[in-house]
Every structure is written in structure tokens, then in C-alpha cells.
Amino acid sequence: MRVRDGLAPITANMGNNNYQTPQGYKVGKVYAVMLSPSSVPKKIWEDNGGWGGIGTIVYQEYREDIEISLKDLTDEILLTFNTALPFYPNQKYFPLPGEIVLLMDLPSAPSPITNKTNETYYQSPINAWNSPQFNGLFLDEDKNILYNSFIEDGEFRGLQTFEGDYILEGRFGNSIRFGSTNKAGNVDLSPWSTNPVELASNPIILLSNKHNYKLPGSELNVENINLDGSSIYLTSDQSIPLNIGNIALSSITNPINLADYTSPQVVINADRTIISSKSDEILMFGKTGIELYSQGPIYMQSANVGLTMQDNQIYLGPFSNNSTSPQPLILGLQLQEWLSDLTVALSTFASIIGPTFSTPEGTILQTVNDAANSLQNSVAALSTRITNESLISKVTYTT
């Protein structure tokens, strides 16, 4: 946990000094947030509607001279504090204990518990440290007393903002950027602005999770599709420098290289990508083609039938490395040709011996001998071809 020292510049006009709360507003310091029954005392949980009051804060109006140390905080003290509801019904961005919020008293539905018709509401935390991660104000002795699960990342860096950007940024290195191509003359200001013919301000949406903070340079961070944990980019005319390793694109279909493509596209990158349909089909359409690339095997299965492409070979039917050895397929045209040769030889043999007649006992049937020798030679030649000229596929196997 990083502890910010030197609060005087921020709090100089608060407390008993010259600070004046705006008319109709109050400023409060958060000491607890209703997230589950264990996050606040039982009475506060019940009085504020239980699960129906999720996001309710327990606060004390902010004054430096009456600030309470977290190590001295007890349920009895919390019960003396006030509560406030989130201002926005459709946004769940709750403060952390120690953060400062802006409060206002406004009408509410009558409470079946307290019969109040007014409630105190709060807006999102005041941007005390200009950080999306944490904006709490703590006493020095509270620096090691924090939360059940929230851990502040000492390497956290907020996102760099370019002109016109609208960014939603979480506390944990995740974000959605509604941005655009960023150029200053011929200078590319962002990794997605390298298309030399693209105009500035073409829109792009970047959804990024687990930002990478390892790159040296600015105190701020910029999304990197190759280094961030997982990313979805929705582009217009930007070229995205996605690194696909040493995979070579097909010379048969000849698709445009990833870094050279400058039409609208959706780019998804992560350590693993899963597309699942719960109750209906997955449909994939490609105007000019659908291409699959892998540095390992490609396996497709429907019910009990599978298709595996691995090590320059294709396996049809259920297949795994632990299964019995699959059998290679037969080359159909080759088999047809050789069976034709065999039937011709047998037919010739039959036609020769068909009209043979009996001669005196012990006389050699020369025509039958000749036919037999001819058939034997044909079968021997065919056997040699089967042995020396493989009739089976070297690529495709089945079980």
C-alpha cells in the first residue's frame, strides 16, 4: 500500500480552516461500504435494506479535527455515523474506505423502516490524488489497516489521454477507451496511429484488461495489444501491430498482412480465446475466405466425429494421442487403376481356359499353363506395385 504524505496542500482549506461546503452539499469521509452482511454492523445492514441497500456508505462529515483512526474504529463507533445511498441507480462505482465523497440531501421513497422521505446521496469519490486506482486520505497510523480484498498496485499507472478521448478506467488496470487516430503532423502519437494515409480523429474503441506497466518512459500508460493481458480493438482505418509469432500466412489465399490491413476490423488478443454458444449455432462468414492458423494441431469435433490437423497430417474420426494407431486412407484413383488391372488379368485368364477340352490322360494342357503363367506374372507385378508404390495416403488418416 502506498501512503501519500503531505496532505496540507489538499486539506488546507478544509476542517476548521477556510473551507466552506457548497450550498446544499456536504463532504464526507467513507468508513464502510455495504457490499455484504459482513462489511458493516448487523444493525446498519438491516436498517438500510440488506441486499437492497448495496452500495450504501457509512460516513462521517469530513473535518480534520475529528478524524478517526481506522485502528480505533469499532462497530459501536460506526453505528454513530450516518449513511448515504449511491446517486446513480445504473452505475455501481462505490468508494473505498478512506475516500472522500460529495453528499447531498434529496427526496426519496418513504422508508418502511425509518419512515424518512429524504435521503442523503453521494457521488463518486473526489479525485484527491488524480488516480483511477485510489483516492483515499489516511492518517499515518492507518497506512497498514485497509481492506478485505483490495490491494493497491504500487506499479499502477493511469492511461495517457489523447485529445478528445473518453476513457472509462477501473482501479485494477482495466479500461475502455473511446478514442481516435492520434497524429501531430507526421508524428504518430499512439500505437494504433501508424497508418500513413489515415486521417486523424478516425474513431477506435479499445477494451483492455491487465495493463502492462513494464515499459519504460512516461509516468502514464498506453494500451499495448501484444503486452496487455487481453484486448478487444474495434477499428475504423487504423493498422494494428498485432504480433502473431512465426506463423506464415497462406500463399494460396494470400490474405493481407495483419499490420498492413487498414479497413474496419475487430481484433481480439489474449492468452486464450473462447467463443461459446449456449443454445444455438456459431456462424462464421467470410466474404473471401475463412482461415485458421496454429503452431500446434487444429481439432474440430461434431458429436463423435472429429477432424484433426497435426504435424502436416490430417486425422478423420475420434483421435487422441492415447488412442489406437489410426489407419491411413486409400488413394482412390490409384486403387481403381490397380483393381482394374487385376480384373483384366483375371478376365483374360478366364477367357483362355474357358474353351479348353480334355485330351488323353497325362497330356499337358498347354493353353491352361500359358494362361496360369500369364496370371501369375500379372499378380506378381501388381504385388510389387502395391509394395513399392504406396497405395495409402501419407497425409490423411482415419479410425
Coordinates of N, CA, C and O in Angstrom, one line a residue, residues 158-250:
G158 N -1.9 5.3 -14.6 CA -3.1 5.6 -15.3 C -2.9 5.7 -16.8 O -1.7 5.9 -17.2
L159 N -3.9 5.7 -17.6 CA -3.8 5.8 -19.0 C -3.5 7.2 -19.5 O -4.0 8.2 -19.0
Q160 N -2.6 7.3 -20.5 CA -2.4 8.6 -21.1 C -3.6 8.9 -22.0 O -4.2 8.1 -22.7
T161 N -4.0 10.2 -21.9 CA -5.2 10.7 -22.6 C -4.8 11.5 -23.8 O -3.9 12.4 -23.7
F162 N -5.3 11.2 -25.0 CA -5.1 12.0 -26.2 C -6.3 12.9 -26.4 O -7.4 12.7 -25.9
E163 N -6.1 13.9 -27.2 CA -7.1 14.9 -27.4 C -8.5 14.3 -27.9 O -8.5 13.5 -28.8
G164 N -9.5 14.6 -27.1 CA -10.9 14.1 -27.5 C -11.2 12.8 -26.9 O -12.4 12.3 -27.1
D165 N -10.3 12.1 -26.2 CA -10.6 10.8 -25.7 C -11.7 10.8 -24.6 O -11.7 11.8 -23.8
Y166 N -12.5 9.7 -24.5 CA -13.4 9.5 -23.4 C -13.0 8.1 -22.9 O -13.1 7.1 -23.6
I167 N -12.5 8.1 -21.6 CA -11.9 6.8 -21.1 C -12.7 6.5 -19.8 O -12.9 7.3 -18.9
L168 N -13.0 5.2 -19.7 CA -13.5 4.6 -18.5 C -12.4 3.7 -18.0 O -12.1 2.7 -18.6
E169 N -11.9 4.0 -16.8 CA -10.8 3.3 -16.3 C -11.0 2.8 -14.9 O -11.5 3.5 -14.0
G170 N -10.8 1.5 -14.7 CA -11.0 0.8 -13.5 C -9.8 1.0 -12.5 O -8.8 1.5 -12.9
R171 N -10.0 0.4 -11.3 CA -8.9 0.5 -10.3 C -7.8 -0.5 -10.5 O -6.8 -0.5 -9.8
F172 N -8.1 -1.5 -11.4 CA -7.2 -2.7 -11.5 C -6.5 -2.8 -12.8 O -6.1 -4.0 -13.2
G173 N -6.3 -1.8 -13.6 CA -5.6 -1.9 -14.8 C -6.5 -2.4 -15.9 O -6.0 -3.2 -16.8
N174 N -7.7 -2.0 -15.9 CA -8.7 -2.3 -17.0 C -9.4 -1.1 -17.5 O -9.6 -0.1 -16.7
S175 N -9.8 -1.0 -18.7 CA -10.3 0.2 -19.3 C -11.0 0.0 -20.6 O -10.9 -1.0 -21.2
I176 N -11.8 1.0 -20.9 CA -12.4 1.2 -22.2 C -12.1 2.6 -22.7 O -12.4 3.6 -22.0
R177 N -11.5 2.7 -23.9 CA -11.1 4.0 -24.4 C -12.0 4.2 -25.7 O -11.9 3.4 -26.6
F178 N -12.7 5.3 -25.7 CA -13.4 5.7 -26.9 C -12.5 6.8 -27.5 O -12.5 8.0 -27.1
G179 N -11.6 6.4 -28.4 CA -10.6 7.3 -28.9 C -10.6 7.4 -30.4 O -11.6 7.2 -31.1
S180 N -9.4 7.8 -30.9 CA -9.3 8.1 -32.3 C -7.9 7.9 -32.7 O -7.0 7.7 -31.9
T181 N -7.6 8.0 -34.1 CA -6.2 8.1 -34.5 C -5.6 9.4 -34.0 O -6.2 10.5 -34.0
N182 N -4.4 9.3 -33.5 CA -3.7 10.5 -32.9 C -2.4 10.8 -33.6 O -1.5 10.0 -33.6
K183 N -2.5 11.9 -34.4 CA -1.3 12.3 -35.1 C -1.0 13.8 -34.9 O -2.0 14.6 -34.7
A184 N 0.2 14.1 -34.8 CA 0.7 15.5 -34.7 C 1.6 15.8 -35.9 O 2.8 15.5 -35.9
G185 N 1.0 16.2 -37.0 CA 1.8 16.3 -38.3 C 2.1 14.9 -38.8 O 1.2 14.1 -39.0
N186 N 3.3 14.6 -38.9 CA 3.7 13.2 -39.3 C 4.1 12.3 -38.2 O 4.6 11.2 -38.4
V187 N 3.9 12.8 -37.0 CA 4.2 12.0 -35.8 C 3.0 11.2 -35.3 O 1.9 11.7 -35.1
D188 N 3.2 9.9 -35.1 CA 2.2 9.0 -34.6 C 2.3 9.0 -33.1 O 3.3 8.7 -32.5
L189 N 1.2 9.4 -32.5 CA 1.2 9.6 -31.0 C 0.8 8.3 -30.3 O 1.0 8.3 -29.1
S190 N 0.2 7.4 -30.9 CA -0.3 6.2 -30.3 C 0.1 4.9 -31.2 O 0.2 5.1 -32.4
P191 N 0.1 3.7 -30.6 CA 0.5 2.6 -31.4 C -0.5 2.2 -32.5 O -0.2 1.5 -33.4
W192 N -1.7 2.7 -32.4 CA -2.8 2.4 -33.4 C -2.9 3.5 -34.4 O -3.8 3.6 -35.2
S193 N -1.9 4.4 -34.5 CA -2.0 5.5 -35.4 C -0.9 5.5 -36.4 O -0.4 6.6 -36.9
T194 N -0.4 4.3 -36.9 CA 0.8 4.2 -37.7 C 0.4 4.2 -39.2 O 1.3 4.2 -40.1
N195 N -0.9 4.1 -39.6 CA -1.3 4.1 -41.0 C -0.9 5.4 -41.6 O -1.5 6.5 -41.2
P196 N 0.0 5.5 -42.6 CA 0.5 6.8 -43.1 C -0.6 7.6 -43.9 O -0.5 8.8 -44.0
V197 N -1.6 6.9 -44.4 CA -2.6 7.6 -45.2 C -3.9 7.9 -44.4 O -4.9 8.4 -44.9
E198 N -3.9 7.5 -43.1 CA -5.1 7.6 -42.3 C -5.2 9.1 -41.7 O -4.2 9.7 -41.4
L199 N -6.4 9.5 -41.7 CA -6.7 10.9 -41.2 C -6.8 10.8 -39.7 O -7.2 9.8 -39.1
A200 N -6.4 11.9 -39.0 CA -6.5 12.0 -37.6 C -8.0 12.0 -37.2 O -8.9 12.4 -38.1
S201 N -8.3 11.6 -36.0 CA -9.7 11.6 -35.5 C -10.6 10.5 -36.0 O -11.8 10.5 -35.8
N202 N -10.1 9.5 -36.8 CA -10.9 8.3 -37.1 C -11.1 7.5 -35.9 O -10.2 7.3 -35.1
P203 N -12.4 7.1 -35.6 CA -12.7 6.5 -34.3 C -12.1 5.1 -34.1 O -11.9 4.4 -35.0
I204 N -11.9 4.8 -32.8 CA -11.5 3.5 -32.4 C -11.9 3.3 -31.0 O -12.0 4.2 -30.2
I205 N -12.3 2.0 -30.7 CA -12.7 1.6 -29.3 C -11.7 0.5 -28.9 O -11.5 -0.5 -29.5
L206 N -11.1 0.8 -27.7 CA -10.1 -0.2 -27.2 C -10.6 -0.7 -25.8 O -10.8 0.2 -24.9
L207 N -10.8 -1.9 -25.7 CA -11.2 -2.6 -24.4 C -10.0 -3.4 -24.0 O -9.5 -4.3 -24.7
S208 N -9.4 -3.0 -22.8 CA -8.1 -3.6 -22.4 C -8.2 -4.0 -21.0 O -8.8 -3.3 -20.1
N209 N -7.6 -5.2 -20.7 CA -7.6 -5.7 -19.3 C -6.2 -6.1 -18.9 O -5.5 -6.7 -19.7
K210 N -5.8 -5.9 -17.7 CA -4.5 -6.2 -17.2 C -3.4 -5.5 -18.0 O -2.6 -6.0 -18.7
H211 N -3.4 -4.1 -17.8 CA -2.4 -3.3 -18.5 C -1.0 -3.7 -18.1 O -0.7 -4.1 -17.0
N212 N -0.1 -3.5 -19.0 CA 1.3 -3.8 -18.8 C 2.0 -2.5 -18.4 O 2.0 -1.5 -19.1
Y213 N 2.7 -2.6 -17.3 CA 3.3 -1.4 -16.7 C 4.9 -1.5 -16.8 O 5.6 -0.7 -16.3
K214 N 5.4 -2.4 -17.6 CA 6.8 -2.7 -17.6 C 7.6 -1.8 -18.6 O 8.8 -1.8 -18.5
L215 N 6.9 -1.2 -19.5 CA 7.6 -0.4 -20.5 C 8.1 0.9 -19.8 O 7.4 1.6 -19.1
P216 N 9.4 1.3 -20.1 CA 9.9 2.5 -19.6 C 9.3 3.7 -20.3 O 8.7 3.6 -21.3
G217 N 9.5 4.9 -19.6 CA 9.1 6.1 -20.3 C 8.2 6.9 -19.4 O 8.5 7.1 -18.3
S218 N 7.0 7.3 -20.0 CA 6.1 8.2 -19.3 C 5.6 7.6 -18.0 O 5.5 6.4 -17.8
E219 N 5.2 8.5 -17.1 CA 4.5 8.1 -15.9 C 3.1 7.5 -16.2 O 2.5 6.9 -15.4
L220 N 2.6 7.8 -17.4 CA 1.3 7.3 -17.8 C 1.5 6.1 -18.7 O 2.6 5.8 -19.2
N221 N 0.4 5.4 -18.9 CA 0.5 4.1 -19.7 C -0.4 4.3 -20.9 O -1.3 5.0 -21.0
V222 N 0.0 3.5 -22.0 CA -0.8 3.4 -23.2 C -1.0 1.9 -23.5 O -0.1 1.1 -23.3
E223 N -2.2 1.6 -23.9 CA -2.6 0.2 -24.2 C -1.6 -0.4 -25.2 O -1.2 0.3 -26.1
N224 N -1.3 -1.7 -25.0 CA -0.4 -2.4 -26.0 C -1.1 -3.8 -26.2 O -1.1 -4.6 -25.3
I225 N -1.6 -4.0 -27.4 CA -2.3 -5.3 -27.7 C -1.4 -6.5 -27.6 O -1.9 -7.6 -27.3
N226 N -0.1 -6.4 -27.7 CA 0.8 -7.5 -27.6 C 1.2 -7.8 -26.1 O 1.6 -8.9 -25.8
L227 N 1.1 -6.8 -25.2 CA 1.6 -6.9 -23.9 C 0.5 -6.9 -22.8 O 0.8 -7.5 -21.7
D228 N -0.6 -6.3 -23.1 CA -1.7 -6.3 -22.1 C -2.3 -7.7 -22.0 O -2.1 -8.6 -22.9
G229 N -2.9 -8.0 -20.9 CA -3.4 -9.3 -20.6 C -4.4 -9.8 -21.7 O -4.3 -10.9 -22.3
S230 N -5.4 -9.0 -22.0 CA -6.4 -9.4 -23.0 C -7.0 -8.1 -23.6 O -7.1 -7.1 -22.9
S231 N -7.3 -8.1 -24.9 CA -7.7 -6.9 -25.6 C -8.7 -7.1 -26.6 O -8.7 -8.2 -27.3
I232 N -9.6 -6.2 -26.8 CA -10.5 -6.2 -28.0 C -10.4 -4.8 -28.6 O -10.7 -3.8 -27.9
Y233 N -10.1 -4.7 -29.9 CA -10.0 -3.4 -30.6 C -11.0 -3.4 -31.7 O -11.1 -4.3 -32.5
L234 N -11.8 -2.3 -31.7 CA -12.8 -2.1 -32.8 C -12.3 -0.9 -33.6 O -12.3 0.2 -33.1
T235 N -11.8 -1.1 -34.8 CA -11.1 -0.1 -35.5 C -12.0 0.5 -36.6 O -13.1 0.0 -37.0
S236 N -11.5 1.6 -37.2 CA -12.1 2.1 -38.5 C -11.1 2.0 -39.6 O -11.2 1.1 -40.4
D237 N -10.0 2.8 -39.6 CA -9.0 2.7 -40.6 C -7.6 2.5 -40.0 O -6.6 2.7 -40.7
Q238 N -7.5 2.1 -38.8 CA -6.2 2.0 -38.1 C -5.5 0.7 -38.5 O -6.2 -0.3 -38.8
S239 N -4.2 0.7 -38.5 CA -3.5 -0.6 -38.6 C -3.0 -1.0 -37.2 O -2.5 -0.2 -36.5
I240 N -3.2 -2.2 -36.9 CA -2.9 -2.7 -35.5 C -1.7 -3.6 -35.6 O -1.7 -4.7 -36.3
P241 N -0.6 -3.3 -34.9 CA 0.6 -4.1 -34.9 C 0.6 -5.3 -34.1 O 1.4 -5.5 -33.2
L242 N -0.4 -6.2 -34.4 CA -0.5 -7.5 -33.7 C 0.6 -8.5 -34.0 O 0.8 -8.7 -35.2
N243 N 1.3 -9.0 -33.0 CA 2.4 -9.9 -33.2 C 1.8 -11.3 -33.2 O 1.3 -11.8 -32.2
I244 N 1.9 -12.1 -34.3 CA 1.4 -13.5 -34.4 C 2.6 -14.5 -34.4 O 2.4 -15.7 -34.7
G245 N 3.8 -14.1 -34.0 CA 4.9 -15.0 -34.0 C 5.4 -15.4 -35.4 O 5.3 -14.6 -36.3
N246 N 5.8 -16.6 -35.5 CA 6.4 -17.0 -36.8 C 5.4 -17.7 -37.7 O 5.8 -18.5 -38.6
I247 N 4.1 -17.5 -37.6 CA 3.1 -18.1 -38.4 C 3.1 -17.4 -39.8 O 3.0 -16.1 -39.8
A248 N 3.3 -18.1 -40.8 CA 3.3 -17.6 -42.2 C 1.9 -17.7 -42.8 O 1.3 -18.7 -42.8
L249 N 1.3 -16.5 -43.3 CA 0.0 -16.6 -43.9 C 0.0 -17.3 -45.2 O 1.1 -17.5 -45.8
S250 N -1.1 -17.9 -45.6 CA -1.2 -18.8 -46.7 C -0.8 -18.0 -48.0 O -1.3 -16.9 -48.3

